[in-house]
Coordinates of C-alpha atoms and ligand atoms in Angstrom, one line a residue:
X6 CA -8.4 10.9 25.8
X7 CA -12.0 11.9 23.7
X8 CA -12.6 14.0 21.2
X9 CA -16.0 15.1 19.2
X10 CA -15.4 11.6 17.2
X11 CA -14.3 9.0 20.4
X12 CA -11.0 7.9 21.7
X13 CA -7.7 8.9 20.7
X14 CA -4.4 7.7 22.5
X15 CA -1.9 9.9 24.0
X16 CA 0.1 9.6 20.7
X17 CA -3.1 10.9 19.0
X18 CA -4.2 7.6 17.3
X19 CA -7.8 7.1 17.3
X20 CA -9.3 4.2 19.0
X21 CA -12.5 2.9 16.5
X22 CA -15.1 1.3 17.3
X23 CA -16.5 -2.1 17.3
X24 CA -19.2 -1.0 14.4
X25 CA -16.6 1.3 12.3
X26 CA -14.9 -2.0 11.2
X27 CA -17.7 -2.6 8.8
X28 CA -17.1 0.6 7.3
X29 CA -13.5 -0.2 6.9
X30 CA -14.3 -3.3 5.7
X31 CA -16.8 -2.3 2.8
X32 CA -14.5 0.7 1.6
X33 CA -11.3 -2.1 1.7
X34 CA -13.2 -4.2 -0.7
X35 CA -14.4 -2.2 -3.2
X36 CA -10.4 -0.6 -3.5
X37 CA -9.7 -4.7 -3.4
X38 CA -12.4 -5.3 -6.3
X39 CA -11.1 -2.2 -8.2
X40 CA -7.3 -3.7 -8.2
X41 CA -9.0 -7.3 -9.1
X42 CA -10.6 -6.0 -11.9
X43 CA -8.0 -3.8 -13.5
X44 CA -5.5 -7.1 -13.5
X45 CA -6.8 -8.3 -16.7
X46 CA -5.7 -5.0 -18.5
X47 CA -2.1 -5.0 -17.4
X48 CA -0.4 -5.8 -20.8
X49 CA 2.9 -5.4 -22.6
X50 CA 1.3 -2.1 -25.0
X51 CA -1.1 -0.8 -23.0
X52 CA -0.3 2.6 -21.0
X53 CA -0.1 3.2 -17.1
X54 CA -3.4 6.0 -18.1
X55 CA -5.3 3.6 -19.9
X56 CA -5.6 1.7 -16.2
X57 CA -5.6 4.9 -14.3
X58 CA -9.1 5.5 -16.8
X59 CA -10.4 2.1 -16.4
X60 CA -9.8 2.6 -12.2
X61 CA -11.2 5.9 -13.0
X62 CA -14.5 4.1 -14.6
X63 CA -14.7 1.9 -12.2
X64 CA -14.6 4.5 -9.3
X65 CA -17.8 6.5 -11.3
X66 CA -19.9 3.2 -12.0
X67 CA -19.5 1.6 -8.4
X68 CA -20.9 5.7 -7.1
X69 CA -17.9 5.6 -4.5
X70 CA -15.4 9.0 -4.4
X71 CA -11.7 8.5 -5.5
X72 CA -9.4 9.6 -2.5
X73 CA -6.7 11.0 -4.5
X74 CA -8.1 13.3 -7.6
X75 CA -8.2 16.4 -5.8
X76 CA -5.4 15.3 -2.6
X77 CA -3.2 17.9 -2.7
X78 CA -3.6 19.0 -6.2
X79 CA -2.7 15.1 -7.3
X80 CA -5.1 14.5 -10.6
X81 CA -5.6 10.4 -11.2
X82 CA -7.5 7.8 -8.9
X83 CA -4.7 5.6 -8.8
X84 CA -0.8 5.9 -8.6
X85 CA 0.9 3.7 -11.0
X86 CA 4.5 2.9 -10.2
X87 CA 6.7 1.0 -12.9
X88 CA 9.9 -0.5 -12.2
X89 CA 12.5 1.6 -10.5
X90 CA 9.7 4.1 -9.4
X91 CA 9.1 3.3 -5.6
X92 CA 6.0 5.1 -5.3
X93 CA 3.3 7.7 -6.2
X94 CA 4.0 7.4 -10.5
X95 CA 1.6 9.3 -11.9
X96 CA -0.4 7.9 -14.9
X97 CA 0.2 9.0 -18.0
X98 CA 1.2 8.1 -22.1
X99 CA 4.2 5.5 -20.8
X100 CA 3.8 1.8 -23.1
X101 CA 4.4 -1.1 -20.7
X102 CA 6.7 -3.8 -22.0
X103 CA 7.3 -7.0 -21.6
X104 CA 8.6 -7.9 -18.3
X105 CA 8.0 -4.1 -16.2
X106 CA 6.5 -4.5 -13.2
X107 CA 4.3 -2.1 -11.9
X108 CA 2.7 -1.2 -8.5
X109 CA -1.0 0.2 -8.3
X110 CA -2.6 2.1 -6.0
X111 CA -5.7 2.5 -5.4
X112 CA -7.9 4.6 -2.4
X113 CA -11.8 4.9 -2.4
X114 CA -13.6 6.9 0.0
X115 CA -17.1 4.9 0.5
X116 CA -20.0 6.1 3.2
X117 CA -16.8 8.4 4.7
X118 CA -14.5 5.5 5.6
X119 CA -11.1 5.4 3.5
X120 CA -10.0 1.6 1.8
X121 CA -6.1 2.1 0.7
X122 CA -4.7 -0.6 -1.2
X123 CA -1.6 -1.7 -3.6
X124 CA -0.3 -4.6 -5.4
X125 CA 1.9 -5.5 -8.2
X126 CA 1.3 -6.7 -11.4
X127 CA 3.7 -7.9 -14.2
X128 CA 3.6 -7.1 -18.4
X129 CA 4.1 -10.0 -19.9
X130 CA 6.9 -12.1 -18.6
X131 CA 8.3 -11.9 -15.1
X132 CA 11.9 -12.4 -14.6
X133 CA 13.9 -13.8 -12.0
X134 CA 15.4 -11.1 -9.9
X135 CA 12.0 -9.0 -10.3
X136 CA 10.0 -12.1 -9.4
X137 CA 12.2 -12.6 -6.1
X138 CA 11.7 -8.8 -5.5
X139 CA 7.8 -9.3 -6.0
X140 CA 7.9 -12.8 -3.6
X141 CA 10.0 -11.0 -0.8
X142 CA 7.9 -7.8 -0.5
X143 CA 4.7 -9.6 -0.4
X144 CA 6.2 -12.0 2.1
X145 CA 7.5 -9.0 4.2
X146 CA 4.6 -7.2 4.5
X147 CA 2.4 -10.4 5.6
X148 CA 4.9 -11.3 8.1
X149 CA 4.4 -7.1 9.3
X150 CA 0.7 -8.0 8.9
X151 CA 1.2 -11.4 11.2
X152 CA 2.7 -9.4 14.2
X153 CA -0.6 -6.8 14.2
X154 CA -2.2 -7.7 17.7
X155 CA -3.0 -5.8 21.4
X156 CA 0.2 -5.3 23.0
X157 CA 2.9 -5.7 19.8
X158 CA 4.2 -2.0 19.0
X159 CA 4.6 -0.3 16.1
X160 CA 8.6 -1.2 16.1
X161 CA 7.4 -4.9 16.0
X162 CA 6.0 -4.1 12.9
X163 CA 8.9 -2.2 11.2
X164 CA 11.5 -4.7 12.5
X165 CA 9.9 -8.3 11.1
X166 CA 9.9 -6.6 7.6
X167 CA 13.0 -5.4 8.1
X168 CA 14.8 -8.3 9.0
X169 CA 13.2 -10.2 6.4
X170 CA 13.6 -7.7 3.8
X171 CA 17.4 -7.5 5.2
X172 CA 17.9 -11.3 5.3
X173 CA 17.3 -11.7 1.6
X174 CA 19.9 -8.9 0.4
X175 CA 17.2 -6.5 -0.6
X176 CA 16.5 -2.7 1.1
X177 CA 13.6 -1.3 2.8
X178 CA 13.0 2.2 1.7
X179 CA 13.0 4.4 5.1
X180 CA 11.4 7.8 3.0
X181 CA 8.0 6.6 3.0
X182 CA 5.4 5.0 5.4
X183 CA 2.3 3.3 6.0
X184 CA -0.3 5.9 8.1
X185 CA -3.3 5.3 9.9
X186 CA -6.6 6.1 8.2
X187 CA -10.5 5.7 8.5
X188 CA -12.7 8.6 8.4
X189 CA -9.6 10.4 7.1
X190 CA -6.8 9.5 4.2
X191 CA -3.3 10.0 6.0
X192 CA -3.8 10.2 10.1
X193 CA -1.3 9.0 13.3
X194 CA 0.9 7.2 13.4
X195 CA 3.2 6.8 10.8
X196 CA 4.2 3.2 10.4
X197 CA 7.8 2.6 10.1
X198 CA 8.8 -0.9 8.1
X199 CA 11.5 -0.5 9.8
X200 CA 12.8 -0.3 13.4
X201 CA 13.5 -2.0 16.7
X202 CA 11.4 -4.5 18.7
X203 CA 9.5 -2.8 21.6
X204 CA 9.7 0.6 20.3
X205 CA 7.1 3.0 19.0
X206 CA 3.6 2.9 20.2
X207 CA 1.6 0.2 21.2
X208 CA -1.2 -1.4 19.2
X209 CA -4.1 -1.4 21.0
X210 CA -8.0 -2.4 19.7
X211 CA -9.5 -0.5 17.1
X212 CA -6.9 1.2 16.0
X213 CA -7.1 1.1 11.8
X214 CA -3.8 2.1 9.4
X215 CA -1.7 0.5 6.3
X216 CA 1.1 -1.1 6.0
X217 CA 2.8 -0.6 2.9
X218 CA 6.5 -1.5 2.5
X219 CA 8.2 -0.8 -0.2
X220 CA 11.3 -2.9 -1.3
X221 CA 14.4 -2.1 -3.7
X222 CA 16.6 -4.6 -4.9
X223 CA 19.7 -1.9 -4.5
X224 CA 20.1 0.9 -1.6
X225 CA 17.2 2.1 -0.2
X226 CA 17.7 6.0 -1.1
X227 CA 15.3 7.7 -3.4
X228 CA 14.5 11.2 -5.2
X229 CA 11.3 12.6 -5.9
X230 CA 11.3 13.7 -9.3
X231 CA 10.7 16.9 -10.9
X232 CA 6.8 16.9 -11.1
X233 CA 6.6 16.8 -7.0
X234 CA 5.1 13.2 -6.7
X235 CA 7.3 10.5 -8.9
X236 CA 10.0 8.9 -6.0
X237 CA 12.1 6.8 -7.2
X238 CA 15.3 4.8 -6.4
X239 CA 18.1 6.8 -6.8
X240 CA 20.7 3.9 -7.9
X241 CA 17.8 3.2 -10.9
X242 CA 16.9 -0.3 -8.8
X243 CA 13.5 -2.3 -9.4
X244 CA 11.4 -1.2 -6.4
X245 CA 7.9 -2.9 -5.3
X246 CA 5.1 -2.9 -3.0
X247 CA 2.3 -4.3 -1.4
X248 CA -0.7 -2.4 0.6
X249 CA -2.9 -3.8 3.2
X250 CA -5.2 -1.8 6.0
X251 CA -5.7 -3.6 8.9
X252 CA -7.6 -3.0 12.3
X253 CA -6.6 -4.1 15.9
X254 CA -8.9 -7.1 16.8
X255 CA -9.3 -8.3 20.5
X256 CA -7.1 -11.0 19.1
X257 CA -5.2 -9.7 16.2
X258 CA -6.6 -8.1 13.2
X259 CA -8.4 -7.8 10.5
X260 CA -7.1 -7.0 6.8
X261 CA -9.9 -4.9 5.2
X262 CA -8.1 -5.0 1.2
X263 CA -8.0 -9.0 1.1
X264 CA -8.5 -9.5 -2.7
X265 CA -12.3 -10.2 -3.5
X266 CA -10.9 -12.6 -6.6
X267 CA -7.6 -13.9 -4.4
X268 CA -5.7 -11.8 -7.0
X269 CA -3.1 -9.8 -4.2
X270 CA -0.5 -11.7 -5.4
X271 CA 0.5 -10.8 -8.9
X272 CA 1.9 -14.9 -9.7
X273 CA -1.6 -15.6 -8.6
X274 CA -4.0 -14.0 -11.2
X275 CA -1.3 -16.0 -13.9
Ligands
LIG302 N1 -2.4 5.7 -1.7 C1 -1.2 6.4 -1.2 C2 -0.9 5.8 0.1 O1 -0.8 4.6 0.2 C3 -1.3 7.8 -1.2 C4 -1.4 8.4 -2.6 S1 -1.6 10.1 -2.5 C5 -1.6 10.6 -4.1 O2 -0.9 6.5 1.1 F1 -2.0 11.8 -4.1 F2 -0.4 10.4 -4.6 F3 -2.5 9.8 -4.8
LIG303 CO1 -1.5 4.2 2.1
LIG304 CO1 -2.1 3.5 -1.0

């Protein structure tokens, strides 16, 4: 099918095109660069809004647009996630100490294409269990990542994080998923990180979207606080997770948030 902008599949996901993956690309990096840069800051005393200002900063001086001040009424440019939070913490006056762990994400609108990224970062020292949590959901979501070709489906995906998540005694969380995106922030289809080989759409070329599991060391339920955005577990588990967007290659894909500094992983900017 065609629209005003191209192709769309008969599940509705659009179909880029050879040239849009340079625009992916650029927008991926400078998200990348921003999540780089902000590593240094990540201390044991600093506060989850001093690096929502610095992102904030960064966002103003590089002249790109922040995705999320002004997304459905949400306020910072990044959401910061600390310990048993699973996703969208929202910045504010909360002292790290030693040994949280923290997830930040980050999404940059640059020349209209949209570059959504997350990793996790450790105050201070790291300890054991949360270090295995860290190792298994980075490891998860590259093995999602190493399935992404024409052909695989979307249950592909969802069931090699799954069943790696699974095989080390840690949960997937089923309430949130990864989305495609481009020209646009949240668009078809929603990417399950978990599910059955063979199901769900298939992948086909130039089709962009995340894949962002996120993994608890307990059961995989959570609650979305109060103020409409904080989710977290809701047996009080450490919860992490990593962020890549790719696009569908003749022959794979392409990850446009690879770390400019080879930072991703939070062990490696130690
Ligand atoms: N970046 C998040 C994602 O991965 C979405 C954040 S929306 C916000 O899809 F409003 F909470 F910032
Ligand atoms: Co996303
Ligand atoms: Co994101």
């Amino acid at each position: 099918m065609d629209d005003a902008q191209g192709r769309v599949t008969k599940d509705g996901i659009r179909l880029h095109e050879a040239a849009d993956f340079a625009g992916m690309h650029r927008a991926g990096q400078v998200a990348a660069g921003i999540l780089d840069r902000v590593a240094a800051l990540v201390e044991p005393g600093t506060t989850t809004e001093i690096l929502d200002d610095f992102i904030r900063a960064e966002v103003e001086r590089l002249g790109v647009i922040s995705a999320t001040i002004g997304y459905r009424g949400y306020q910072h440019a990044s959401c910061i996630s600390v310990n048993h939070v699973v996703c969208h913490g929202i910045p504010g006056p909360k002292v790290l100490k030693d040994g949280d762990i923290l997830n930040i994400d980050v999404t940059v609108i640059v020349d209209g294409w949209f570059g959504d990224t997350s990793r996790m970062y450790v105050a201070g020292d790291l300890g054991r269990k949360a270090e295995r949590l860290i190792q298994v959901t980075h490891d998860a979501l590259m093995r999602g990542i190493e399935v992404v070709r024409p052909g695989a489906t979307f249950g592909d995906i969802g069931n090699a994080i799954q069943t790696y998540v699974e095989a080390n005694r840690m949960s997937v969380v089923r309430d949130f998923c990864g989305h495609g995106l481009g020209r646009v922030f949240h668009a078809a289809p929603n990417v399950l990180h978990y599910g059955r080989p063979g199901t769900g759409a298939r992948l086909e070329e130039g089709m962009f979207f995340t894949i962002e599991p996120m993994v608890n060391l307990g059961r995989p339920e959570t609650k979305v606080l109060a103020d409409d955005w904080t989710a977290v577990t809701r047996d009080k588990s450490l919860s992490a997770q990593f962020e890549h967007a790719v696009g569908v290659t003749a022959t794979g894909c392409e990850i446009f948030t690879l770390s400019p500094a080879g930072l991703f992983h939070p062990t490696w900017a130690r």
